[in-house]
Amino acid sequence: MSTPPDTAPGAALPARRDAEATKAAILRAARYFLARQGHAGITLKAVAERAGVSPPLILKYFGSKDALFARVMSFEGDAAGLLDAPLPELGRHMVRHVLLSQRDRGADPVLRIVFAPLHGERGDLLRANFRTQVTERLAERLTGPDAPLRAELAVGVLLGLSAMYGIARGPALRASAIDDLVERYAPAVQGQLTPLPG
């Protein structure tokens, strides 16, 4: 006797994958608005329309607008991908990761920090998360003196590229091959990750 299809092992997996894809779409839509206007002016209706879902579905998955934006204001998951390379290759990895994230997913792992002033008191949360989840986490990986300073400088260099690619949308930059941009820009980031000689 065979197992009925609806009770077969793994039968619920497609629904789970759909739920994860829907949550990801909602988070992308919320990030889109967070990078363009203040938190107070963003409605669940607008996020839902951009994500292709209904506002009640957002509430089902995240509970409230504040809970949704608490997730969006976290850099935890983004920092994991951004910093996922051995230290000698980290500059190249970070540059490539930022550019591919913008080009292929329409989202940047760190750029939303530049919009902190738009968000009033919530901007303080964004800054605190960025500091602990990105720059301090990077500093912990660095060797040699001035690790916190070098981490902030490296991320600052990276943010310049992010802003030029994603906000200013420099036409020459966006028309260039990712590999070429990595070759040109990665040394500037890696230079801050590496202690000065002497």
PDB file of C-alpha atoms in Angstrom:
ATOM      1  CA  MET A   1       0.000   0.000   0.000  1.00  0.00           C
ATOM      2  CA  SER A   2       1.456   3.338  -1.001  1.00  0.00           C
ATOM      3  CA  THR A   3       1.360   6.484   1.085  1.00  0.00           C
ATOM      4  CA  PRO A   4      -1.230   9.039  -0.055  1.00  0.00           C
ATOM      5  CA  PRO A   5       0.443  12.026  -1.734  1.00  0.00           C
ATOM      6  CA  ASP A   6      -0.721  14.526   0.865  1.00  0.00           C
ATOM      7  CA  THR A   7       0.903  12.569   3.710  1.00  0.00           C
ATOM      8  CA  ALA A   8       4.100  11.639   1.908  1.00  0.00           C
ATOM      9  CA  PRO A   9       7.329  12.659   3.632  1.00  0.00           C
ATOM     10  CA  GLY A  10       8.123  16.266   2.742  1.00  0.00           C
ATOM     11  CA  ALA A  11       4.605  17.027   1.463  1.00  0.00           C
ATOM     12  CA  ALA A  12       4.569  20.328   3.393  1.00  0.00           C
ATOM     13  CA  LEU A  13       7.884  21.556   1.995  1.00  0.00           C
ATOM     14  CA  PRO A  14       6.501  23.496  -0.990  1.00  0.00           C
ATOM     15  CA  ALA A  15       4.213  25.509   1.318  1.00  0.00           C
ATOM     16  CA  ARG A  16       7.159  26.192   3.631  1.00  0.00           C
ATOM     17  CA  ARG A  17       9.294  27.331   0.693  1.00  0.00           C
ATOM     18  CA  ASP A  18       6.434  29.560  -0.486  1.00  0.00           C
ATOM     19  CA  ALA A  19       6.123  31.064   3.007  1.00  0.00           C
ATOM     20  CA  GLU A  20       9.865  31.768   3.127  1.00  0.00           C
ATOM     21  CA  ALA A  21       9.765  33.337  -0.351  1.00  0.00           C
ATOM     22  CA  THR A  22       6.791  35.480   0.699  1.00  0.00           C
ATOM     23  CA  LYS A  23       8.555  36.641   3.874  1.00  0.00           C
ATOM     24  CA  ALA A  24      11.661  37.484   1.828  1.00  0.00           C
ATOM     25  CA  ALA A  25       9.531  39.508  -0.624  1.00  0.00           C
ATOM     26  CA  ILE A  26       7.941  41.420   2.253  1.00  0.00           C
ATOM     27  CA  LEU A  27      11.342  42.183   3.788  1.00  0.00           C
ATOM     28  CA  ARG A  28      12.677  43.357   0.399  1.00  0.00           C
ATOM     29  CA  ALA A  29       9.676  45.646  -0.037  1.00  0.00           C
ATOM     30  CA  ALA A  30      10.067  47.065   3.474  1.00  0.00           C
ATOM     31  CA  ARG A  31      13.791  47.696   2.844  1.00  0.00           C
ATOM     32  CA  TYR A  32      12.900  49.449  -0.401  1.00  0.00           C
ATOM     33  CA  PHE A  33      10.674  51.944   1.422  1.00  0.00           C
ATOM     34  CA  LEU A  34      12.994  52.272   4.408  1.00  0.00           C
ATOM     35  CA  ALA A  35      15.722  53.450   2.034  1.00  0.00           C
ATOM     36  CA  ARG A  36      13.469  56.121   0.558  1.00  0.00           C
ATOM     37  CA  GLN A  37      11.337  57.630   3.303  1.00  0.00           C
ATOM     38  CA  GLY A  38      10.878  57.896   7.029  1.00  0.00           C
ATOM     39  CA  HIS A  39       9.397  55.014   8.990  1.00  0.00           C
ATOM     40  CA  ALA A  40       6.303  56.996   9.969  1.00  0.00           C
ATOM     41  CA  GLY A  41       5.323  57.578   6.337  1.00  0.00           C
ATOM     42  CA  ILE A  42       5.533  53.921   5.304  1.00  0.00           C
ATOM     43  CA  THR A  43       2.247  52.025   5.284  1.00  0.00           C
ATOM     44  CA  LEU A  44       1.697  48.285   5.422  1.00  0.00           C
ATOM     45  CA  LYS A  45      -0.558  48.720   2.393  1.00  0.00           C
ATOM     46  CA  ALA A  46       2.354  50.126   0.350  1.00  0.00           C
ATOM     47  CA  VAL A  47       4.697  47.365   1.513  1.00  0.00           C
ATOM     48  CA  ALA A  48       2.059  44.749   0.722  1.00  0.00           C
ATOM     49  CA  GLU A  49       1.453  46.131  -2.772  1.00  0.00           C
ATOM     50  CA  ARG A  50       5.165  46.154  -3.570  1.00  0.00           C
ATOM     51  CA  ALA A  51       5.577  42.611  -2.215  1.00  0.00           C
ATOM     52  CA  GLY A  52       2.479  41.347  -4.052  1.00  0.00           C
ATOM     53  CA  VAL A  53       0.694  40.251  -0.881  1.00  0.00           C
ATOM     54  CA  SER A  54      -2.139  41.480   1.336  1.00  0.00           C
ATOM     55  CA  PRO A  55      -1.579  43.610   4.468  1.00  0.00           C
ATOM     56  CA  PRO A  56      -3.134  40.885   6.696  1.00  0.00           C
ATOM     57  CA  LEU A  57      -0.491  38.452   5.435  1.00  0.00           C
ATOM     58  CA  ILE A  58       2.237  40.801   6.633  1.00  0.00           C
ATOM     59  CA  LEU A  59       0.596  40.864  10.045  1.00  0.00           C
ATOM     60  CA  LYS A  60       0.359  37.071  10.029  1.00  0.00           C
ATOM     61  CA  TYR A  61       4.089  36.679   9.370  1.00  0.00           C
ATOM     62  CA  PHE A  62       5.494  39.612  11.353  1.00  0.00           C
ATOM     63  CA  GLY A  63       2.807  40.602  13.878  1.00  0.00           C
ATOM     64  CA  SER A  64       2.925  44.375  13.386  1.00  0.00           C
ATOM     65  CA  LYS A  65       4.513  47.150  11.379  1.00  0.00           C
ATOM     66  CA  ASP A  66       6.960  47.795  14.229  1.00  0.00           C
ATOM     67  CA  ALA A  67       7.978  44.124  14.349  1.00  0.00           C
ATOM     68  CA  LEU A  68       8.477  44.071  10.590  1.00  0.00           C
ATOM     69  CA  PHE A  69      10.692  47.145  10.675  1.00  0.00           C
ATOM     70  CA  ALA A  70      12.628  45.847  13.668  1.00  0.00           C
ATOM     71  CA  ARG A  71      13.632  42.959  11.377  1.00  0.00           C
ATOM     72  CA  VAL A  72      14.447  45.313   8.518  1.00  0.00           C
ATOM     73  CA  MET A  73      16.573  47.485  10.795  1.00  0.00           C
ATOM     74  CA  SER A  74      18.692  44.508  11.766  1.00  0.00           C
ATOM     75  CA  PHE A  75      21.897  43.827   9.837  1.00  0.00           C
ATOM     76  CA  GLU A  76      22.486  40.402  11.399  1.00  0.00           C
ATOM     77  CA  GLY A  77      21.730  38.210   8.383  1.00  0.00           C
ATOM     78  CA  ASP A  78      23.246  40.665   5.917  1.00  0.00           C
ATOM     79  CA  ALA A  79      26.465  40.945   7.916  1.00  0.00           C
ATOM     80  CA  ALA A  80      26.859  37.172   7.935  1.00  0.00           C
ATOM     81  CA  GLY A  81      26.984  37.116   4.131  1.00  0.00           C
ATOM     82  CA  LEU A  82      29.059  40.275   3.869  1.00  0.00           C
ATOM     83  CA  LEU A  83      31.799  38.995   6.181  1.00  0.00           C
ATOM     84  CA  ASP A  84      31.832  35.379   5.013  1.00  0.00           C
ATOM     85  CA  ALA A  85      35.386  35.094   3.647  1.00  0.00           C
ATOM     86  CA  PRO A  86      38.910  34.559   4.988  1.00  0.00           C
ATOM     87  CA  LEU A  87      40.563  37.789   6.080  1.00  0.00           C
ATOM     88  CA  PRO A  88      43.120  37.926   3.213  1.00  0.00           C
ATOM     89  CA  GLU A  89      40.226  37.766   0.681  1.00  0.00           C
ATOM     90  CA  LEU A  90      37.671  39.742   2.659  1.00  0.00           C
ATOM     91  CA  GLY A  91      38.008  43.042   0.777  1.00  0.00           C
ATOM     92  CA  ARG A  92      37.331  41.338  -2.561  1.00  0.00           C
ATOM     93  CA  HIS A  93      34.447  39.382  -1.088  1.00  0.00           C
ATOM     94  CA  MET A  94      32.813  42.448   0.475  1.00  0.00           C
ATOM     95  CA  VAL A  95      32.981  44.465  -2.755  1.00  0.00           C
ATOM     96  CA  ARG A  96      31.627  41.587  -4.836  1.00  0.00           C
ATOM     97  CA  HIS A  97      28.892  40.841  -2.295  1.00  0.00           C
ATOM     98  CA  VAL A  98      27.648  44.446  -2.253  1.00  0.00           C
ATOM     99  CA  LEU A  99      27.625  44.771  -6.038  1.00  0.00           C
ATOM    100  CA  LEU A 100      25.954  41.418  -6.684  1.00  0.00           C
ATOM    101  CA  SER A 101      23.373  42.095  -3.968  1.00  0.00           C
ATOM    102  CA  GLN A 102      22.417  45.356  -5.639  1.00  0.00           C
ATOM    103  CA  ARG A 103      22.511  44.042  -9.196  1.00  0.00           C
ATOM    104  CA  ASP A 104      20.830  40.673  -8.665  1.00  0.00           C
ATOM    105  CA  ARG A 105      18.554  41.225  -5.664  1.00  0.00           C
ATOM    106  CA  GLY A 106      17.966  44.967  -5.773  1.00  0.00           C
ATOM    107  CA  ALA A 107      19.081  45.182  -2.150  1.00  0.00           C
ATOM    108  CA  ASP A 108      22.302  46.285  -0.519  1.00  0.00           C
ATOM    109  CA  PRO A 109      23.430  44.620   2.727  1.00  0.00           C
ATOM    110  CA  VAL A 110      24.619  47.867   4.361  1.00  0.00           C
ATOM    111  CA  LEU A 111      23.393  50.906   2.429  1.00  0.00           C
ATOM    112  CA  ARG A 112      20.262  51.499   4.483  1.00  0.00           C
ATOM    113  CA  ILE A 113      22.449  52.914   7.288  1.00  0.00           C
ATOM    114  CA  VAL A 114      22.814  56.145   5.280  1.00  0.00           C
ATOM    115  CA  PHE A 115      19.069  56.725   5.712  1.00  0.00           C
ATOM    116  CA  ALA A 116      19.185  56.622   9.525  1.00  0.00           C
ATOM    117  CA  PRO A 117      18.494  60.398   9.798  1.00  0.00           C
ATOM    118  CA  LEU A 118      15.126  59.847   8.080  1.00  0.00           C
ATOM    119  CA  HIS A 119      13.871  57.612  10.867  1.00  0.00           C
ATOM    120  CA  GLY A 120      13.978  59.776  13.993  1.00  0.00           C
ATOM    121  CA  GLU A 121      14.442  57.723  17.136  1.00  0.00           C
ATOM    122  CA  ARG A 122      14.348  54.527  15.091  1.00  0.00           C
ATOM    123  CA  GLY A 123      17.436  55.848  13.348  1.00  0.00           C
ATOM    124  CA  ASP A 124      19.256  55.370  16.650  1.00  0.00           C
ATOM    125  CA  LEU A 125      18.265  51.692  16.573  1.00  0.00           C
ATOM    126  CA  LEU A 126      19.511  51.422  12.990  1.00  0.00           C
ATOM    127  CA  ARG A 127      22.854  52.982  13.977  1.00  0.00           C
ATOM    128  CA  ALA A 128      23.219  50.773  17.041  1.00  0.00           C
ATOM    129  CA  ASN A 129      22.476  47.640  15.030  1.00  0.00           C
ATOM    130  CA  PHE A 130      24.915  48.686  12.335  1.00  0.00           C
ATOM    131  CA  ARG A 131      27.639  49.330  14.884  1.00  0.00           C
ATOM    132  CA  THR A 132      27.256  46.043  16.751  1.00  0.00           C
ATOM    133  CA  GLN A 133      26.314  43.765  13.852  1.00  0.00           C
ATOM    134  CA  VAL A 134      28.620  45.133  11.140  1.00  0.00           C
ATOM    135  CA  THR A 135      31.546  47.308  12.226  1.00  0.00           C
ATOM    136  CA  GLU A 136      32.207  45.767  15.646  1.00  0.00           C
ATOM    137  CA  ARG A 137      31.799  42.273  14.243  1.00  0.00           C
ATOM    138  CA  LEU A 138      34.294  43.108  11.504  1.00  0.00           C
ATOM    139  CA  ALA A 139      36.707  44.650  14.022  1.00  0.00           C
ATOM    140  CA  GLU A 140      36.673  41.422  16.051  1.00  0.00           C
ATOM    141  CA  ARG A 141      38.069  39.594  13.017  1.00  0.00           C
ATOM    142  CA  LEU A 142      40.938  42.000  12.400  1.00  0.00           C
ATOM    143  CA  THR A 143      44.440  41.576  13.757  1.00  0.00           C
ATOM    144  CA  GLY A 144      46.885  44.279  14.756  1.00  0.00           C
ATOM    145  CA  PRO A 145      46.362  47.770  16.184  1.00  0.00           C
ATOM    146  CA  ASP A 146      43.418  50.106  15.623  1.00  0.00           C
ATOM    147  CA  ALA A 147      41.034  47.321  14.592  1.00  0.00           C
ATOM    148  CA  PRO A 148      37.852  49.321  15.391  1.00  0.00           C
ATOM    149  CA  LEU A 149      39.090  52.290  13.352  1.00  0.00           C
ATOM    150  CA  ARG A 150      40.160  50.116  10.427  1.00  0.00           C
ATOM    151  CA  ALA A 151      36.820  48.317  10.448  1.00  0.00           C
ATOM    152  CA  GLU A 152      34.923  51.616  10.293  1.00  0.00           C
ATOM    153  CA  LEU A 153      37.192  52.920   7.525  1.00  0.00           C
ATOM    154  CA  ALA A 154      36.773  49.722   5.477  1.00  0.00           C
ATOM    155  CA  VAL A 155      32.990  49.864   5.793  1.00  0.00           C
ATOM    156  CA  GLY A 156      33.077  53.580   4.965  1.00  0.00           C
ATOM    157  CA  VAL A 157      34.970  52.867   1.743  1.00  0.00           C
ATOM    158  CA  LEU A 158      32.436  50.155   0.920  1.00  0.00           C
ATOM    159  CA  LEU A 159      29.507  52.492   1.607  1.00  0.00           C
ATOM    160  CA  GLY A 160      30.928  54.970  -0.904  1.00  0.00           C
ATOM    161  CA  LEU A 161      30.744  52.306  -3.603  1.00  0.00           C
ATOM    162  CA  SER A 162      27.268  51.270  -2.443  1.00  0.00           C
ATOM    163  CA  ALA A 163      25.976  54.822  -2.637  1.00  0.00           C
ATOM    164  CA  MET A 164      27.501  55.500  -6.043  1.00  0.00           C
ATOM    165  CA  TYR A 165      26.143  52.241  -7.466  1.00  0.00           C
ATOM    166  CA  GLY A 166      22.763  52.149  -5.748  1.00  0.00           C
ATOM    167  CA  ILE A 167      21.764  55.775  -5.112  1.00  0.00           C
ATOM    168  CA  ALA A 168      23.680  57.958  -7.557  1.00  0.00           C
ATOM    169  CA  ARG A 169      23.460  55.088 -10.060  1.00  0.00           C
ATOM    170  CA  GLY A 170      26.637  56.150 -11.827  1.00  0.00           C
ATOM    171  CA  PRO A 171      26.169  55.089 -15.463  1.00  0.00           C
ATOM    172  CA  ALA A 172      29.828  54.166 -16.074  1.00  0.00           C
ATOM    173  CA  LEU A 173      29.916  52.209 -12.837  1.00  0.00           C
ATOM    174  CA  ARG A 174      26.709  50.323 -13.592  1.00  0.00           C
ATOM    175  CA  ALA A 175      27.803  49.566 -17.154  1.00  0.00           C
ATOM    176  CA  SER A 176      31.061  47.983 -15.949  1.00  0.00           C
ATOM    177  CA  ALA A 177      31.570  44.274 -15.356  1.00  0.00           C
ATOM    178  CA  ILE A 178      31.412  43.264 -11.693  1.00  0.00           C
ATOM    179  CA  ASP A 179      34.800  41.508 -11.954  1.00  0.00           C
ATOM    180  CA  ASP A 180      36.409  44.701 -13.253  1.00  0.00           C
ATOM    181  CA  LEU A 181      34.913  46.741 -10.405  1.00  0.00           C
ATOM    182  CA  VAL A 182      36.122  44.203  -7.852  1.00  0.00           C
ATOM    183  CA  GLU A 183      39.662  44.373  -9.268  1.00  0.00           C
ATOM    184  CA  ARG A 184      39.675  48.164  -9.072  1.00  0.00           C
ATOM    185  CA  TYR A 185      37.903  48.684  -5.752  1.00  0.00           C
ATOM    186  CA  ALA A 186      38.780  45.728  -3.528  1.00  0.00           C
ATOM    187  CA  PRO A 187      42.330  46.967  -2.784  1.00  0.00           C
ATOM    188  CA  ALA A 188      40.866  50.146  -1.244  1.00  0.00           C
ATOM    189  CA  VAL A 189      38.745  48.076   1.149  1.00  0.00           C
ATOM    190  CA  GLN A 190      41.446  45.484   1.865  1.00  0.00           C
ATOM    191  CA  GLY A 191      43.927  48.277   2.545  1.00  0.00           C
ATOM    192  CA  GLN A 192      41.863  49.340   5.560  1.00  0.00           C
ATOM    193  CA  LEU A 193      41.553  45.758   6.801  1.00  0.00           C
ATOM    194  CA  THR A 194      45.324  45.349   6.793  1.00  0.00           C
ATOM    195  CA  PRO A 195      47.452  46.936   9.550  1.00  0.00           C
ATOM    196  CA  LEU A 196      49.889  49.635   8.507  1.00  0.00           C
ATOM    197  CA  PRO A 197      53.469  48.361   8.270  1.00  0.00           C
ATOM    198  CA  GLY A 198      55.806  49.181  11.111  1.00  0.00           C
TER     199      GLY A 198
END
